[in-house]
C-alpha atoms as a printed R data frame, in Angstrom:
    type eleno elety resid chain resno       x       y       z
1   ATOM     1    CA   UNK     A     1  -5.007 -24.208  -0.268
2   ATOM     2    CA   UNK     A     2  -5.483 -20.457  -0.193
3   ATOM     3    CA   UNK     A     3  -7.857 -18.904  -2.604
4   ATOM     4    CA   UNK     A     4  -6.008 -16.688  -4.873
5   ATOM     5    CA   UNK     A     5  -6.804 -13.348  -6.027
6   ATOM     6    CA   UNK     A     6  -9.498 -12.421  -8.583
7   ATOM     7    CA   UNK     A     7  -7.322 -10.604 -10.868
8   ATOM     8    CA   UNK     A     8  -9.239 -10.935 -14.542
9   ATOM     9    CA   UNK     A     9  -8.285  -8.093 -16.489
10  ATOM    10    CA   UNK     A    10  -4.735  -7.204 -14.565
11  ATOM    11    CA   UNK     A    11  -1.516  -7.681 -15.007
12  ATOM    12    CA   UNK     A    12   1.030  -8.459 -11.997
13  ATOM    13    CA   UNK     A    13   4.225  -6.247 -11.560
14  ATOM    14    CA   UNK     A    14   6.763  -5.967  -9.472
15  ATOM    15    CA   UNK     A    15  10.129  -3.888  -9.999
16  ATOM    16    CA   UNK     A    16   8.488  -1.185 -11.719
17  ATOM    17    CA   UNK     A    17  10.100   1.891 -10.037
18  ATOM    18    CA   UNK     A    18  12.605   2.162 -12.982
19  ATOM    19    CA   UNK     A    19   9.508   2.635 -15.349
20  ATOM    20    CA   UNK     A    20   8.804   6.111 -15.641
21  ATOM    21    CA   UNK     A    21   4.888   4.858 -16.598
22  ATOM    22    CA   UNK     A    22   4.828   2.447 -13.218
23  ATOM    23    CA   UNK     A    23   6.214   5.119 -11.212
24  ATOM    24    CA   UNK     A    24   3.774   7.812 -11.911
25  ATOM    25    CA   UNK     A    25   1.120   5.001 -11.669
26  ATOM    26    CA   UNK     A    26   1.986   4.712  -7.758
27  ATOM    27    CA   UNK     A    27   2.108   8.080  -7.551
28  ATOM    28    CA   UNK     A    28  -1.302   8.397  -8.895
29  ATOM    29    CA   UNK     A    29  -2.326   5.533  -6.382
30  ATOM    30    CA   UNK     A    30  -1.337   7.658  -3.481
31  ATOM    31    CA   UNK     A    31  -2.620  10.534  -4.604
32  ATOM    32    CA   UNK     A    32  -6.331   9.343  -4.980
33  ATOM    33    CA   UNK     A    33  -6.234   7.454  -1.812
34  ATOM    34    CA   UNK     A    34  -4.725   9.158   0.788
35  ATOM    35    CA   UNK     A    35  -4.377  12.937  -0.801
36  ATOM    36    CA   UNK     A    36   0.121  12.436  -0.732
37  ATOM    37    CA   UNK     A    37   2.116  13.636  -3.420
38  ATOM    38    CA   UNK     A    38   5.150  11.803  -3.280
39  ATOM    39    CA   UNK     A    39   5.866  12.867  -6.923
40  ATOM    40    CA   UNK     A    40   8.583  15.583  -5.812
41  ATOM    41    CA   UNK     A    41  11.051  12.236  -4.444
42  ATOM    42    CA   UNK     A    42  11.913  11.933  -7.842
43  ATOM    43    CA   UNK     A    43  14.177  15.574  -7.693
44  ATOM    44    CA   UNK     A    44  14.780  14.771  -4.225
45  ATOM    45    CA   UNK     A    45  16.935  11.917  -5.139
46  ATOM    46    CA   UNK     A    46  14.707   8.956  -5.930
47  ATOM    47    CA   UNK     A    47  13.050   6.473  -3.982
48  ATOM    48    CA   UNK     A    48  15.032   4.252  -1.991
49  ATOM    49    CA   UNK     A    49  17.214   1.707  -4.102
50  ATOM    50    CA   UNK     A    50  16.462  -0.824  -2.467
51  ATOM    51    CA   UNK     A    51  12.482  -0.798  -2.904
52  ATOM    52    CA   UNK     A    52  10.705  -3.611  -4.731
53  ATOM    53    CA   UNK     A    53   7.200  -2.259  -5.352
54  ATOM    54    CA   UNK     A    54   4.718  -5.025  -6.106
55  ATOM    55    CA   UNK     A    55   0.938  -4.454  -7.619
56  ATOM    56    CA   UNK     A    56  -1.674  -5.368 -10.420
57  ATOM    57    CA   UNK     A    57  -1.865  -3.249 -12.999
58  ATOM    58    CA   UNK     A    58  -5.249  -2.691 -15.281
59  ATOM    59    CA   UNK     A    59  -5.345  -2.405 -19.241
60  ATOM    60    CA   UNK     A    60  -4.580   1.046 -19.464
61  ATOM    61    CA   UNK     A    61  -1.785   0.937 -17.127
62  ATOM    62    CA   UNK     A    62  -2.908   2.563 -13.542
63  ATOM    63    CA   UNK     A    63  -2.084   0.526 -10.463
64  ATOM    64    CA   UNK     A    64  -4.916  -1.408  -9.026
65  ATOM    65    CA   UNK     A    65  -3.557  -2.357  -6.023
66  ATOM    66    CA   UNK     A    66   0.093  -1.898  -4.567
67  ATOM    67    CA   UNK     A    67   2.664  -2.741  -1.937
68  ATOM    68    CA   UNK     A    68   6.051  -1.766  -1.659
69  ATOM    69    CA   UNK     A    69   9.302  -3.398   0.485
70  ATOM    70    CA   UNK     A    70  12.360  -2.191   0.928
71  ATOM    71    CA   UNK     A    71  15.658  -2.325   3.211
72  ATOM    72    CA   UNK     A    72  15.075  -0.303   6.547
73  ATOM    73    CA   UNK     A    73  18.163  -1.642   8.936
74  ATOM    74    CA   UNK     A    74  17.182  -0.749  12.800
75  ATOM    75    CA   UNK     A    75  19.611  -0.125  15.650
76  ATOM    76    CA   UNK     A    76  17.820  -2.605  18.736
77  ATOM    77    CA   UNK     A    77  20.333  -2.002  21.599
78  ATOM    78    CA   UNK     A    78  22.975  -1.484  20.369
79  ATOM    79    CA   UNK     A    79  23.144  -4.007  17.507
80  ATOM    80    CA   UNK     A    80  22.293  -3.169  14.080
81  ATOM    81    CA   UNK     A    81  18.930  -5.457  12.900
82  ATOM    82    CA   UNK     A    82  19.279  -6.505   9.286
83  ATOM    83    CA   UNK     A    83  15.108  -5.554   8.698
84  ATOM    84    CA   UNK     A    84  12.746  -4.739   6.033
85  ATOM    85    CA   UNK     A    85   9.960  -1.849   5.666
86  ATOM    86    CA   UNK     A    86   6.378  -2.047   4.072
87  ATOM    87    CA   UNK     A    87   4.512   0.586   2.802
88  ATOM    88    CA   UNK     A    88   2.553   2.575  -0.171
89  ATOM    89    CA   UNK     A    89   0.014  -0.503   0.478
90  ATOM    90    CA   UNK     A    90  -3.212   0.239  -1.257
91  ATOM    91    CA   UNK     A    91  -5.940  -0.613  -3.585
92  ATOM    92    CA   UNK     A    92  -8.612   1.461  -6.029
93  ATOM    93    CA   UNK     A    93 -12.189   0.972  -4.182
94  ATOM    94    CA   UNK     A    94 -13.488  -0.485  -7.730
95  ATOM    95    CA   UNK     A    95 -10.586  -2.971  -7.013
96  ATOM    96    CA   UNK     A    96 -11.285  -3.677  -3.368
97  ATOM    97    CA   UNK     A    97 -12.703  -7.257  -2.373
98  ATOM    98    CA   UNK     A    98 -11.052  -9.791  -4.798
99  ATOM    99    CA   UNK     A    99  -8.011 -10.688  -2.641
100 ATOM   100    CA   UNK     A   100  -5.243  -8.308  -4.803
101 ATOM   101    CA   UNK     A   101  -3.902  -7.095  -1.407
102 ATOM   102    CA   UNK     A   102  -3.929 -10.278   0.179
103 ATOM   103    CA   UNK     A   103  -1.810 -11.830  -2.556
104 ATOM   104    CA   UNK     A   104   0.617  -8.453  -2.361
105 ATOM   105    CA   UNK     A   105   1.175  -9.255   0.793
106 ATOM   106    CA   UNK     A   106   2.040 -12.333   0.505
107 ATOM   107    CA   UNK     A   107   4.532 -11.776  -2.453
108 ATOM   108    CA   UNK     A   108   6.130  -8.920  -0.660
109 ATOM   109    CA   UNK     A   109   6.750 -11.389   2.479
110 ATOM   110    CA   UNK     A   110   7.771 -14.294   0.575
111 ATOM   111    CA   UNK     A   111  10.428 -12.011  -1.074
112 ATOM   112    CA   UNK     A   112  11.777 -10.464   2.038
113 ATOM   113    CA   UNK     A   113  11.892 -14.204   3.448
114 ATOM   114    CA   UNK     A   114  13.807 -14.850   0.180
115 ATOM   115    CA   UNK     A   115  16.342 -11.597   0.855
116 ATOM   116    CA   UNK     A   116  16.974 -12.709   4.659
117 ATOM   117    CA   UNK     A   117  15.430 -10.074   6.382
118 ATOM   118    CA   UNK     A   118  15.135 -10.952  10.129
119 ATOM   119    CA   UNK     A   119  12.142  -8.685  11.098
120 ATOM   120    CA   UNK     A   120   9.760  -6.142   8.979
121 ATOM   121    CA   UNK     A   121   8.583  -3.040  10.298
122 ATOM   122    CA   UNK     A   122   5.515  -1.291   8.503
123 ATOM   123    CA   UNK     A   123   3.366   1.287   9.777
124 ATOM   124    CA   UNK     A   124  -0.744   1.129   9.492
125 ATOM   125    CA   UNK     A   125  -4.255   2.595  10.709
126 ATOM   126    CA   UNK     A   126  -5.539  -1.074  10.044
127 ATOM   127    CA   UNK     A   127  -3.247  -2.971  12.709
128 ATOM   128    CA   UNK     A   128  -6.158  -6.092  12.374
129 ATOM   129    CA   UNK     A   129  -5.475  -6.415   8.489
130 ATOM   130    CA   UNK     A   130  -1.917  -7.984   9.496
131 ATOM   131    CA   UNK     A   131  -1.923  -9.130  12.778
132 ATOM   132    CA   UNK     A   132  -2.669 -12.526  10.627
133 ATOM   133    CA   UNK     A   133   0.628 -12.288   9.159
134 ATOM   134    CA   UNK     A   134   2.435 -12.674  12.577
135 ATOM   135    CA   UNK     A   135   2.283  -8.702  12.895
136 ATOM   136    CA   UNK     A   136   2.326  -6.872  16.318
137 ATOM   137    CA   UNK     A   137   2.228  -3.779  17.559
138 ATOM   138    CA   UNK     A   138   4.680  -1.569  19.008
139 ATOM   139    CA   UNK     A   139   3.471   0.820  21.326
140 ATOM   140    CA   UNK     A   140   5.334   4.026  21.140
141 ATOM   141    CA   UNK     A   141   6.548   7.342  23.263
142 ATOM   142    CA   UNK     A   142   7.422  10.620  22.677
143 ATOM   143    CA   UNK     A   143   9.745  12.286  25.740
144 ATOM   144    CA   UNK     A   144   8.666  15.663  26.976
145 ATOM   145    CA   UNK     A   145  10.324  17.585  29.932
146 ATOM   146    CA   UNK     A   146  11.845  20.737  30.742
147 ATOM   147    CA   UNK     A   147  14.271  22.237  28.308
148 ATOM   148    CA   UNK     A   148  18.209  22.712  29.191
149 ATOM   149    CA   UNK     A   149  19.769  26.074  29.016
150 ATOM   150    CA   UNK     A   150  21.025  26.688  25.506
151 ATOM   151    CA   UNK     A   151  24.528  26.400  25.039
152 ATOM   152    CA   UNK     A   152  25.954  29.793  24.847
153 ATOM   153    CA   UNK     A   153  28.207  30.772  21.857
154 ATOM   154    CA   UNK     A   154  27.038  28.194  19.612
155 ATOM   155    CA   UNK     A   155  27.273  29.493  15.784
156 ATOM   156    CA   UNK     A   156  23.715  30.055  14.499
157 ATOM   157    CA   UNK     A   157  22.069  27.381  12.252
158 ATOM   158    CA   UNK     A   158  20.974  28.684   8.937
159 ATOM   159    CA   UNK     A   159  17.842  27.062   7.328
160 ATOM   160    CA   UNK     A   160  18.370  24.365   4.664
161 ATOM   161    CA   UNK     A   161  15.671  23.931   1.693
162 ATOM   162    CA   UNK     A   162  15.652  21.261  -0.306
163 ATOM   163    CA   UNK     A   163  14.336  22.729  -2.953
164 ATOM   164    CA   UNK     A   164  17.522  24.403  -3.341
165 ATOM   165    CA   UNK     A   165  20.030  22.450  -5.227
166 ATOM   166    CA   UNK     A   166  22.784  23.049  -3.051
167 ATOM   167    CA   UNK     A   167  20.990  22.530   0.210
168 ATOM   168    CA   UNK     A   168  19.732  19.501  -0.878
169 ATOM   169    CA   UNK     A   169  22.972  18.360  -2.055
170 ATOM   170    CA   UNK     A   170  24.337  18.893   1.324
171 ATOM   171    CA   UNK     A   171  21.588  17.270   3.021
172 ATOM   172    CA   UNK     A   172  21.633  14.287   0.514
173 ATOM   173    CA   UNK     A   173  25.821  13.938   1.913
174 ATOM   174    CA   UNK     A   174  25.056  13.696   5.535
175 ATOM   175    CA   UNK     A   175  21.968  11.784   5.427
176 ATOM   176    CA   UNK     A   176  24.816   9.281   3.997
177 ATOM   177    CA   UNK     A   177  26.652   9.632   6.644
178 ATOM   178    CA   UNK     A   178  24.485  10.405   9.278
179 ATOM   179    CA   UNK     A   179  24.549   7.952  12.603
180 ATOM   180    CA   UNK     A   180  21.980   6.842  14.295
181 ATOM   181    CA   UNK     A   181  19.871   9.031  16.399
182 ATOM   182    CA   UNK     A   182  19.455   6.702  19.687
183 ATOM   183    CA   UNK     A   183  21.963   3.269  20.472
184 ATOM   184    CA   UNK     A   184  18.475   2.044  21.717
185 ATOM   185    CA   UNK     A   185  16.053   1.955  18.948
186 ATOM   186    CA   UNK     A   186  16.623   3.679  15.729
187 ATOM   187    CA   UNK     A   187  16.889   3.561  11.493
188 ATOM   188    CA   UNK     A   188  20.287   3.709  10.674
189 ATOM   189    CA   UNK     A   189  19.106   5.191   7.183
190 ATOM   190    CA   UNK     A   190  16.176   6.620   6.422
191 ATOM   191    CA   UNK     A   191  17.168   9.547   3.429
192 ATOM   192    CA   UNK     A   192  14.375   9.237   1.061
193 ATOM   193    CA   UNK     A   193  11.680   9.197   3.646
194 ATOM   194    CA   UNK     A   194  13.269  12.053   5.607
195 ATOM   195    CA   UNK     A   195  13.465  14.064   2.265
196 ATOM   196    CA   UNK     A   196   9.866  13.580   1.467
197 ATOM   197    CA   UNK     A   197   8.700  14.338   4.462
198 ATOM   198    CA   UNK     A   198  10.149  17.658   4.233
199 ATOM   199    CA   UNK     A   199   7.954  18.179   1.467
200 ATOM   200    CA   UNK     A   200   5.034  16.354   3.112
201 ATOM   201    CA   UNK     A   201   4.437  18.425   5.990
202 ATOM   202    CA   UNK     A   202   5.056  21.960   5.482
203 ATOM   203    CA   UNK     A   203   5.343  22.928   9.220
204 ATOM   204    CA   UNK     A   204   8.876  21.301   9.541
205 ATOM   205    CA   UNK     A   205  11.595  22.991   9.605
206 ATOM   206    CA   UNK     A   206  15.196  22.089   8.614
207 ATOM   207    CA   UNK     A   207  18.292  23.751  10.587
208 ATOM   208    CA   UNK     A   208  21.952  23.459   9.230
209 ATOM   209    CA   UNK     A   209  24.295  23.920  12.313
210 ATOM   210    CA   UNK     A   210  27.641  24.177  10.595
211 ATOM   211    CA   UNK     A   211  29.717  24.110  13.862
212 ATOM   212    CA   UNK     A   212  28.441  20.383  14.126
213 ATOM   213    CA   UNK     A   213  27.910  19.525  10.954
214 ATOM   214    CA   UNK     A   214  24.198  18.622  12.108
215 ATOM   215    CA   UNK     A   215  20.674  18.611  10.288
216 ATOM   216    CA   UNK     A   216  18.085  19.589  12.758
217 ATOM   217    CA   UNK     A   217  14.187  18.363  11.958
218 ATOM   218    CA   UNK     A   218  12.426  20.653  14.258
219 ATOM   219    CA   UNK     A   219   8.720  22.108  14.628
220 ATOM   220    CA   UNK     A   220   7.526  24.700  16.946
221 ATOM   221    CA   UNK     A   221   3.475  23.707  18.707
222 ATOM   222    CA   UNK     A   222   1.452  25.936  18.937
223 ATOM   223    CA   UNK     A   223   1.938  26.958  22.851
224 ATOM   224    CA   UNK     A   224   5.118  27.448  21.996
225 ATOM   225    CA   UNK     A   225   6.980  24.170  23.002
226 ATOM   226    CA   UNK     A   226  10.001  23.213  21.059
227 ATOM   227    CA   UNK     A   227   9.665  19.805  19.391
228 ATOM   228    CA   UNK     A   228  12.745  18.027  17.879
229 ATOM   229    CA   UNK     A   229  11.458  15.267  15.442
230 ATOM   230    CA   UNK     A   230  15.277  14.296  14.040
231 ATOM   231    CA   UNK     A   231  19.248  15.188  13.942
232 ATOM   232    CA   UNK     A   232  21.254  14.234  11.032
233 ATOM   233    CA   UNK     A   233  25.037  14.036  11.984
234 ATOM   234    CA   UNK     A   234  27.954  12.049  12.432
235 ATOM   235    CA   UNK     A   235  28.124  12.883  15.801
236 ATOM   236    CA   UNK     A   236  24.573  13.990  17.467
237 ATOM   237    CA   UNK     A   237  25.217  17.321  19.328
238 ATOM   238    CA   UNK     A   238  23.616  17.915  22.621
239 ATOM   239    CA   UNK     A   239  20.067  18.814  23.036
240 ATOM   240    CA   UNK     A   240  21.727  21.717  24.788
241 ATOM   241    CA   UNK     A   241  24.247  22.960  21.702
242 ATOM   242    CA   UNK     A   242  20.789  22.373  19.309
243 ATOM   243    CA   UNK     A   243  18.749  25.286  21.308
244 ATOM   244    CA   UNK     A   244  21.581  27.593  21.227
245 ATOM   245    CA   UNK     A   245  22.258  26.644  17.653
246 ATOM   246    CA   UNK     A   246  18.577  27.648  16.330
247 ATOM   247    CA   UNK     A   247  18.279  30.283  19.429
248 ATOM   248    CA   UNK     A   248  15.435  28.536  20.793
249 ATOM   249    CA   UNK     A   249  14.630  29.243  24.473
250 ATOM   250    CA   UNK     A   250  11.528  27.231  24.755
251 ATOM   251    CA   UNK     A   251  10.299  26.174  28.635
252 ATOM   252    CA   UNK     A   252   9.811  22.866  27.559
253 ATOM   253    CA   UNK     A   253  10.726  20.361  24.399
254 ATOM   254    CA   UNK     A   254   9.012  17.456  22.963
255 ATOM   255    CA   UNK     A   255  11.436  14.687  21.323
256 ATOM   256    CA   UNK     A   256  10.419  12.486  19.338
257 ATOM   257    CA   UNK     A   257  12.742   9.675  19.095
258 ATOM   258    CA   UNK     A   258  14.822   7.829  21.453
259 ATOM   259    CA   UNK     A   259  16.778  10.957  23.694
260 ATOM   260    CA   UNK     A   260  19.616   8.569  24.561
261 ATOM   261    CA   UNK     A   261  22.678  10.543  23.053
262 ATOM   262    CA   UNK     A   262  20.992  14.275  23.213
263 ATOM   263    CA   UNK     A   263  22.287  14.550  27.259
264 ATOM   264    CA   UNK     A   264  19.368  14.950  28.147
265 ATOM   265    CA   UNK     A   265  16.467  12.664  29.943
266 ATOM   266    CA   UNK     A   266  12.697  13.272  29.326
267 ATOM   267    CA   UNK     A   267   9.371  11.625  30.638
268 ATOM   268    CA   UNK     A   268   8.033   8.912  28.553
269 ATOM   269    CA   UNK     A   269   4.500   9.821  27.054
270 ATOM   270    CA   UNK     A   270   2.072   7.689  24.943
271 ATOM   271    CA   UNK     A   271   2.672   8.730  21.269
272 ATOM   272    CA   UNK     A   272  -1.141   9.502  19.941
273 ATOM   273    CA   UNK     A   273  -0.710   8.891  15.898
274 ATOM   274    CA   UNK     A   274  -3.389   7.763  13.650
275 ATOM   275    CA   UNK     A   275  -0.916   5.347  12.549
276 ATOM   276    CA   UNK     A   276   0.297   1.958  14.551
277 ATOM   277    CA   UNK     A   277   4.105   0.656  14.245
278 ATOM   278    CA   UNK     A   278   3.721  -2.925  13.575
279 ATOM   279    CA   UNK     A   279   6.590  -5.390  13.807
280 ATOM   280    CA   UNK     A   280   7.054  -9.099  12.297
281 ATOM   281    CA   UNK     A   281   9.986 -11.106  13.422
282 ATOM   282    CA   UNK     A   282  13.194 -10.939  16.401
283 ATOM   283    CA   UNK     A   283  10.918 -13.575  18.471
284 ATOM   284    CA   UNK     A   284  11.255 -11.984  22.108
285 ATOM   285    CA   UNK     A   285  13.309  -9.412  21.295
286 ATOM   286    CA   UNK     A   286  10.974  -6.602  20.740
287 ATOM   287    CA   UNK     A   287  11.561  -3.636  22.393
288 ATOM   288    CA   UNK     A   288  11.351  -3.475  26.301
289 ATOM   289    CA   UNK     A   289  11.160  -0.351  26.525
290 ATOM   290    CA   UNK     A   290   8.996   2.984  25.718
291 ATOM   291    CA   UNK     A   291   9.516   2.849  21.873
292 ATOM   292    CA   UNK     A   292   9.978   5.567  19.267
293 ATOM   293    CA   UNK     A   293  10.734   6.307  15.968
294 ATOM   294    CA   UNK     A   294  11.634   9.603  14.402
295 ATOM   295    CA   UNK     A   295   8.055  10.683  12.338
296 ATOM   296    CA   UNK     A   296  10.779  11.933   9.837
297 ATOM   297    CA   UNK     A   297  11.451   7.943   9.081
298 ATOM   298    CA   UNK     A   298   7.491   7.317   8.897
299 ATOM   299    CA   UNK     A   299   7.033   5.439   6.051
């Protein structure tokens, strides 16, 4: 029988997200341990409805330890994979060593075994810590080649902030409605991670093109090469239509997701990320190809 955790002095939770107290708890977690604010998701519509945050809490109410699971459905060629995410995983260092993460993971499992979830996708620098828990990694790809000729005459996007309550009321609508960025590999949604993430790294930029009712997630490098991290639409516009949209006339581009529907074919290049994709279930039907995911669904 597995040893369980050494938890004197806690108390488990799990559900907590509707708690103003356990939410700013996690928020303090993630704060002291990896230097995020995710406070601002709160304005920026929530976290995702479907998380079920797990953890021990101490005495005075901060979260020892925490783990977090939550629907994140998957387009695998073609068909949509009925998955699950992990993530916010961590524990205080005065907490470390007794087994509390150990025992989070294996509640947060158990309950997406419980919910029917056919795979689990979570994201890690420690890919060791779950390769016990039938874990593996997914290697992954960004495409880089030369850029297409912008489409001439397309209207000019306009920049969308979501600190501005109408922008991020429009962005909030088509991340509803948005399809999937690649029929090969892809979240189908992903609106609370790609709205904190526009808070989390300052350098991307958001373009509305209005003509095609498209979100762009786009960053410039710094020798100049355009890279597209994510396009919210109904329909995805050509990689073409997206550089005359934001009058971009960059030598090369960088995408970093799946180019499949963007008309466009680039070279296949190992992704270098502090962070490994990991992925738990679908037996032999991982990916058989060069993988990615758009950063602006890193969770």
């Amino acid at each position: 029988m597995a040893k369980g955790p050494d938890s004197a002095g806690l108390t488990f939770r799990q559900e907590y997200f509707g708690d103003a107290a356990g939410w700013a708890a996690l928020v303090r977690l993630l704060r002291d341990i990896f230097g995020i604010d995710i406070g601002p998701l709160q304005q920026l519509g929530g976290p995702d409805a479907s998380s079920m945050p797990f953890g021990w809490f101490d005495a005075e109410g901060e979260l020892a330890a925490n783990l977090s699971a939550f629907a994140l459905p998957f387009v695998l060629n073609g068909r949509i994979v009925h998955a699950a995410g992990l993530q916010s995983g961590a524990v205080r260092p005065q907490w470390r060593g007794r087994g509390l993460y150990r025992d989070l993971t294996v509640k947060a499992l158990d309950w997406c075994e419980r919910q029917g979830f056919e795979a689990i996708l979570l994201y890690t620098d420690k890919p060791s810590l779950y390769e016990a828990y039938g874990f593996r990694a997914i290697p992954l790809n960004r495409y880089e080649g030369t850029a297409p000729a912008p489409a001439i005459g397309a209207a000019p996007a306009r920049p969308l902030l979501p600190a501005n309550a109408d922008d991020l009321a429009l962005l909030q609508l088509l991340l509803k409605a948005r399809s999937p960025v690649s029929t090969t590999l892809s979240v189908t949604t992903n609106a609370a991670m790609f709205l904190i993430n526009t808070h989390l790294d300052p350098d991307v930029r958001i373009g509305f093109l209005e003509g095609c009712q498209a979100v762009i997630a786009w960053k410039m490098d710094g020798s100049g090469r355009f890279n597209l991290l994510d396009v919210v639409a109904a329909e995805i516009p050509s990689l073409a239509a997206i550089l005359g949209g934001l009058d971009i006339a960059s030598a090369t581009v960088e995408v970093l997701f799946r180019p499949d529907k963007l008309g466009w074919t680039g070279a296949p290049q190992p992704f270098e990320s502090g962070t490994v994709l990991m992925l738990r279930g679908l037996g032999d039907d991982d990916p058989h190809f060069p993988a990615m995911l758009s950063p602006m669904a890193d969770f």
